[in-house]
Coordinates of C-alpha atoms and ligand atoms in Angstrom, one line a residue:
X1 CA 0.0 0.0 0.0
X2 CA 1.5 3.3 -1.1
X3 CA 1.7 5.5 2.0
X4 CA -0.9 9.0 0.9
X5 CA -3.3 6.2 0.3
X6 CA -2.9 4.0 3.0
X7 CA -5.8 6.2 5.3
X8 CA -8.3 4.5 3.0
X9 CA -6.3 1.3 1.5
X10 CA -6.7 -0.1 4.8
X11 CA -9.9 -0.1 5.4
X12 CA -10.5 -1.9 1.5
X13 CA -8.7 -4.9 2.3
X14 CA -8.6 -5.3 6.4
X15 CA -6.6 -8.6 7.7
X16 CA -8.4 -10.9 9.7
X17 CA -6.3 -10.0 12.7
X18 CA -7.3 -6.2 12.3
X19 CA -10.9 -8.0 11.5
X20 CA -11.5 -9.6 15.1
X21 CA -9.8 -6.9 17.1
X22 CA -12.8 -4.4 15.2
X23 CA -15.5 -7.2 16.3
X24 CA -14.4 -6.8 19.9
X25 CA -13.8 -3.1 19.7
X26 CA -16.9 -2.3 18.2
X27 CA -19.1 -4.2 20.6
X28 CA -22.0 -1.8 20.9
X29 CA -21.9 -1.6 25.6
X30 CA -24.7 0.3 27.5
X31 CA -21.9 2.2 28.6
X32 CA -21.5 3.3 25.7
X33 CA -24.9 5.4 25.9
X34 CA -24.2 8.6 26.1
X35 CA -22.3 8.6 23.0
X36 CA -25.5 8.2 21.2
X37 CA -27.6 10.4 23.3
X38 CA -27.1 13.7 21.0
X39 CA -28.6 12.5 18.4
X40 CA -31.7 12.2 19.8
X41 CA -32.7 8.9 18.3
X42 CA -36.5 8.0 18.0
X43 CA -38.4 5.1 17.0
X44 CA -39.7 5.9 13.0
X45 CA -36.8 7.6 12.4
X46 CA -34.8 6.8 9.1
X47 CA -31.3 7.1 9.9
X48 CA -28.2 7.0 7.6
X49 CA -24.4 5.1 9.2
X50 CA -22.0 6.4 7.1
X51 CA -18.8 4.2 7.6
X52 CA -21.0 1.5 10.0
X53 CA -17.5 -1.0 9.6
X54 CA -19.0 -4.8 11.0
X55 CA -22.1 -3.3 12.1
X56 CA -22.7 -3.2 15.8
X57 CA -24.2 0.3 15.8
X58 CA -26.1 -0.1 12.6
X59 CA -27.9 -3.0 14.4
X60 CA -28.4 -0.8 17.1
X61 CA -29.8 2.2 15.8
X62 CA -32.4 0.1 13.8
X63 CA -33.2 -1.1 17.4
X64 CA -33.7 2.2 18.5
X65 CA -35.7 3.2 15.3
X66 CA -38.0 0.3 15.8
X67 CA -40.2 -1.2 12.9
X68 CA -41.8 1.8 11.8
X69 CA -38.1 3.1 11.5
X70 CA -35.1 2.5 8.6
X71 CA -31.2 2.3 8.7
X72 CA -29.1 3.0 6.3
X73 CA -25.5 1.6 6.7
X74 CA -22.9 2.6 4.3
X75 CA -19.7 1.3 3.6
X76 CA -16.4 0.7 1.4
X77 CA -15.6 -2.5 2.6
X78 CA -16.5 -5.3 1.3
X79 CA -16.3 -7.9 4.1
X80 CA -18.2 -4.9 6.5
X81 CA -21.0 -4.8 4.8
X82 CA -21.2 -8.7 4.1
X83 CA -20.7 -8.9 7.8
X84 CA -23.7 -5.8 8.5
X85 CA -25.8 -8.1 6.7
X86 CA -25.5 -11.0 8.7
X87 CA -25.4 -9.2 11.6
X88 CA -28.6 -7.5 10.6
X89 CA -30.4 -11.1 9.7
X90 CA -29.2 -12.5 13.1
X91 CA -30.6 -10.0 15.4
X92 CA -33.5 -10.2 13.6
X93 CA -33.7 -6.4 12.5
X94 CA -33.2 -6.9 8.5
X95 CA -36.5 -5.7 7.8
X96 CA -35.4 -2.2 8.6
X97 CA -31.7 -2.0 7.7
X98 CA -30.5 -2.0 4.3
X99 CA -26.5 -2.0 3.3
X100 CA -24.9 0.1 0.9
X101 CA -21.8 -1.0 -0.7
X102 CA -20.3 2.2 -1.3
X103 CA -16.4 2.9 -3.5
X104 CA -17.0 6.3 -3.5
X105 CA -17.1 9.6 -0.7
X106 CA -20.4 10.4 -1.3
X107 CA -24.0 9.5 -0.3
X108 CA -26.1 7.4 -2.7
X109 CA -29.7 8.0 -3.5
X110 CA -31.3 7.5 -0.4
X111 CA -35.0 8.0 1.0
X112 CA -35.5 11.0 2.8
X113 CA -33.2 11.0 5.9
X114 CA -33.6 12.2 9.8
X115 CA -30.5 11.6 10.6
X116 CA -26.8 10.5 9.7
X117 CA -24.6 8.8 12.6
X118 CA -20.9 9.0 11.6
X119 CA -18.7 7.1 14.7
X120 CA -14.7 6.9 14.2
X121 CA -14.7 7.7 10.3
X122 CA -14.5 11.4 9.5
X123 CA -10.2 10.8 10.9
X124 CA -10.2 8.6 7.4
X125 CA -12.1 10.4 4.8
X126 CA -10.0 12.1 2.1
X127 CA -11.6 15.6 2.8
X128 CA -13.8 16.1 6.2
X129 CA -15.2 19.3 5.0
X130 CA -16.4 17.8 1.4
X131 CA -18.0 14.4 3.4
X132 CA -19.7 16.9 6.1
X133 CA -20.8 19.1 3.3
X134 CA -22.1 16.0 1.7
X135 CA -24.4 15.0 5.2
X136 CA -25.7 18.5 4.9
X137 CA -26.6 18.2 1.5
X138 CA -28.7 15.2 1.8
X139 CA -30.1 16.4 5.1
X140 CA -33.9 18.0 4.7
X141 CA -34.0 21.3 6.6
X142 CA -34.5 20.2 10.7
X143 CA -32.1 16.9 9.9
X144 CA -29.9 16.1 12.2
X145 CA -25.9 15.2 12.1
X146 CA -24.1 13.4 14.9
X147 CA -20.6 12.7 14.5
X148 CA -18.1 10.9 16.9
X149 CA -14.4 10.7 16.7
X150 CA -11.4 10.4 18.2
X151 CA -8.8 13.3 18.4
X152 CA -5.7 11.5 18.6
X153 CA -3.0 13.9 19.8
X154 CA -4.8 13.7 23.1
X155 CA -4.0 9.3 23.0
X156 CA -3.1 8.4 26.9
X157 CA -1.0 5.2 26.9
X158 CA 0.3 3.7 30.9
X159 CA 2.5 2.3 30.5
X160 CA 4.1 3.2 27.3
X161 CA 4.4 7.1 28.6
X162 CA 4.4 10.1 26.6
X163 CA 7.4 9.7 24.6
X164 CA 6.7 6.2 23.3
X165 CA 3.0 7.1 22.7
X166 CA 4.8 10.4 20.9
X167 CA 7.0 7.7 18.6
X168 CA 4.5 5.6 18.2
X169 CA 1.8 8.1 16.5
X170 CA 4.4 9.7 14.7
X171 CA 5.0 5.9 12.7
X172 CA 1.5 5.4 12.5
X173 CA 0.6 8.6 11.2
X174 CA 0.0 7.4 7.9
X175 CA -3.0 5.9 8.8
X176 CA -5.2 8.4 9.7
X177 CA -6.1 11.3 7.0
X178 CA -6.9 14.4 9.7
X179 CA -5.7 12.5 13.1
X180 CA -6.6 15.9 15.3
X181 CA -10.2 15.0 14.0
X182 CA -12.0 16.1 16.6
X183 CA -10.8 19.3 17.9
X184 CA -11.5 20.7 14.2
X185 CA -15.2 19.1 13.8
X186 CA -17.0 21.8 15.5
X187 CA -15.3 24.3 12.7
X188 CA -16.1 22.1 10.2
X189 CA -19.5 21.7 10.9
X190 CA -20.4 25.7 10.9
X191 CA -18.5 26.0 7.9
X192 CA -20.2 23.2 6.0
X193 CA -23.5 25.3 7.4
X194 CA -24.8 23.2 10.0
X195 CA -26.2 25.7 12.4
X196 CA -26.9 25.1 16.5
X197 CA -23.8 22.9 16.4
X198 CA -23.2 21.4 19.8
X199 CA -20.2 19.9 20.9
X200 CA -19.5 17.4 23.9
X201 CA -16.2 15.2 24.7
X202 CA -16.1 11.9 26.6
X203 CA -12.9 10.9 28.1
X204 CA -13.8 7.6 30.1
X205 CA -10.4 5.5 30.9
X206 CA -10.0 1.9 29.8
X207 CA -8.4 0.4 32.8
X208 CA -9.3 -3.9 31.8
X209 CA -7.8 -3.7 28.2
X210 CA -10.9 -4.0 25.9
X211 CA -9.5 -1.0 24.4
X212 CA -6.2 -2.8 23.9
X213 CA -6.9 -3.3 20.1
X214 CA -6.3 0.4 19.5
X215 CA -2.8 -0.2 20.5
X216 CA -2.0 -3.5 18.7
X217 CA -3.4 -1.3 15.4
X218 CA -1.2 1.7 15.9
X219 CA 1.5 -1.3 16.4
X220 CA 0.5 -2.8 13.0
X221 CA 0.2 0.3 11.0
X222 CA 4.0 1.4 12.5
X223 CA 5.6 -1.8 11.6
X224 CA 4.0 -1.8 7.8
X225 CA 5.9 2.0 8.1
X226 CA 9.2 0.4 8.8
X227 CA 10.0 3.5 10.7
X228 CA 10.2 1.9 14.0
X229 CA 12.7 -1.0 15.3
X230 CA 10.7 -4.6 15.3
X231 CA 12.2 -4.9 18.5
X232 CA 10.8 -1.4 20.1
X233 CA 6.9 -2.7 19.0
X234 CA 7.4 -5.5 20.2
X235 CA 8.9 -4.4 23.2
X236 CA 5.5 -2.1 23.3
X237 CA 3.1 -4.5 23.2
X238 CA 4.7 -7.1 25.6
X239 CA 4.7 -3.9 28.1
X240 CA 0.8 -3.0 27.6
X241 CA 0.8 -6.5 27.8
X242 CA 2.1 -6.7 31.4
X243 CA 0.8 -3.8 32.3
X244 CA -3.2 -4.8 31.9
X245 CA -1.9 -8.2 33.7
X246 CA -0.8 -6.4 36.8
X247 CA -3.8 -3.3 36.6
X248 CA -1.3 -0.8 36.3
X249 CA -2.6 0.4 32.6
X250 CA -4.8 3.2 31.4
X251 CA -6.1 4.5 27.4
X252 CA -7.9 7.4 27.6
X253 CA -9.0 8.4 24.0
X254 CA -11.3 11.3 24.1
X255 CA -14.1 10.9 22.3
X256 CA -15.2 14.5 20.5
X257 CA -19.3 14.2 19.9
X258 CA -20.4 17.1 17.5
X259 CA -24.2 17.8 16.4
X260 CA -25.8 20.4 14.0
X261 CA -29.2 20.5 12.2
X262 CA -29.6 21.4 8.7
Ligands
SAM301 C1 -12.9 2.6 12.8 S1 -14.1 1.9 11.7 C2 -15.6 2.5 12.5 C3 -16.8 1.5 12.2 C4 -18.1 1.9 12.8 N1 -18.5 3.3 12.5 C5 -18.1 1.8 14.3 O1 -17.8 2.7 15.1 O2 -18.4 0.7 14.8 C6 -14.0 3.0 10.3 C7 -14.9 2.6 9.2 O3 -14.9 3.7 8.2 C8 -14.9 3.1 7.0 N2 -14.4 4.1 6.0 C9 -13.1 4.5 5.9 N3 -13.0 5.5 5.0 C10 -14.2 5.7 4.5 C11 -14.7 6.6 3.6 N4 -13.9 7.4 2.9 N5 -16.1 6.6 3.4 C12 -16.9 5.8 4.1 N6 -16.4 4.9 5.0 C13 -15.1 4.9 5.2 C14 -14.1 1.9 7.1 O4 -14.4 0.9 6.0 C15 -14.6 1.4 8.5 O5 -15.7 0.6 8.4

């Protein structure tokens, strides 16, 4: 993969190793709640998931939209929308969820929409401003958009400690098209003429490791960089490793939550 590309090559052809850590990540948790809560989700609603990846959140929106509701989950990725499907069929919600293949950045034809969901994929897209320019677009007038995403110069690693967190970014940078993400969104949103745009940030500390996966990623995208030692990751990940064994490790990855209504 050629690295300008690499922010979106990765996501069109994702390992299975990279496959199963996004299955745990993406678990949809009640704790996970108020993540959701701005976007003031109702049952009837038809609701677009732009970049829904396997499909946890897709399944649960339609939940939350109900029967009477629709879902619209979006993706590049072949295998992420094969597995939405099944997902979809499984927990019995296929009725009112439909999967769009999609290979380019913007929306399809789509029924009229309430609202578009957009969790951890605005830090990928080629150009944030054009995608959120694109929600607002297919938004009627009163629509909602409710984007999540991380901002990742604020990553807290323990045990790694700033500077290897610093060294580790820097080699994985290539895998992330706007990494700051979510300090700009609020910006972007006004600009892309989004008005009452609201803007929260979570910060709740993984202390058991289910957010572990973040850091074996930044490990595999570093090592596909070649710009760190094989020794030094590995010498990373035995450490995180150690450290969720003996309680003494933290990742904090504040999570920026913006809204605005077209
Ligand atoms: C980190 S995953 C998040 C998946 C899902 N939203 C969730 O939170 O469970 C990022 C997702 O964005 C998708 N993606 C990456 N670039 C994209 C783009 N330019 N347009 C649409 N989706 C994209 C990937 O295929 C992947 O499914």
């Amino acid at each position: 993969m050629s690295e300008s590309s690499y922010y979106r090559d990765h996501w069109l052809t994702v390992e299975p190793e990279r496959l199963a850590a996004y299955e745990e990540l993406f678990r949809w948790r009640p704790q996970q709640e108020p993540l959701l809560a701005p976007a003031q989700l109702a049952p009837g609603q038809r609701v677009a998931d732009y970049g829904c990846g396997p499909g946890h959140l897709a399944v649960e929106l339609a939940r939350r939209v109900g029967p009477g509701g629709h879902v619209h989950a979006l993706d590049l990725n072949a295998e992420f929308v094969r597995r939405t499907r099944a997902r979809a069929e499984a927990e019995g919600v296929a009725d009112r969820l439909t999967v769009h293949p999609i290979t380019s950045d913007g929306i399809p034809p789509l029924p009229a929409l309430d609202r578009i969901v957009c969790k951890n994929v605005m830090e990928y897209v080629p150009d944030a401003a054009a995608t959120l320019a694109e929600f607002r677009r297919v938004l009627p007038p009163g629509g909602l958009a409710h984007v999540i995403d991380s901002d990742w110069g604020l990553l807290a690693v323990e045990p790694l400690g700033e500077a290897r967190t610093a060294e580790l970014l820097a080699a994985a940078r290539h895998a992330y098209r706007t990494p700051q993400i979510g300090r700009q969104l609020h910006r972007l949103f006004r600009r892309a003429g989004f008005r009452d745009v609201q803007v929260q940030v979570l910060a709740s500390p993984d202390l058991k490791g289910y957010m572990a996966p973040v850091v074996w990623n930044l490990v595999g995208y570093a090592r596909a960089s070649g710009k760190l030692a094989p020794a030094l990751l590995d010498a990373i990940v035995a450490d995180v490793k150690r450290a969720i064994e003996a309680e003494e490790y933290l990742l904090l990855l504040p999570q920026f939550l913006v809204t605005g209504t077209a």
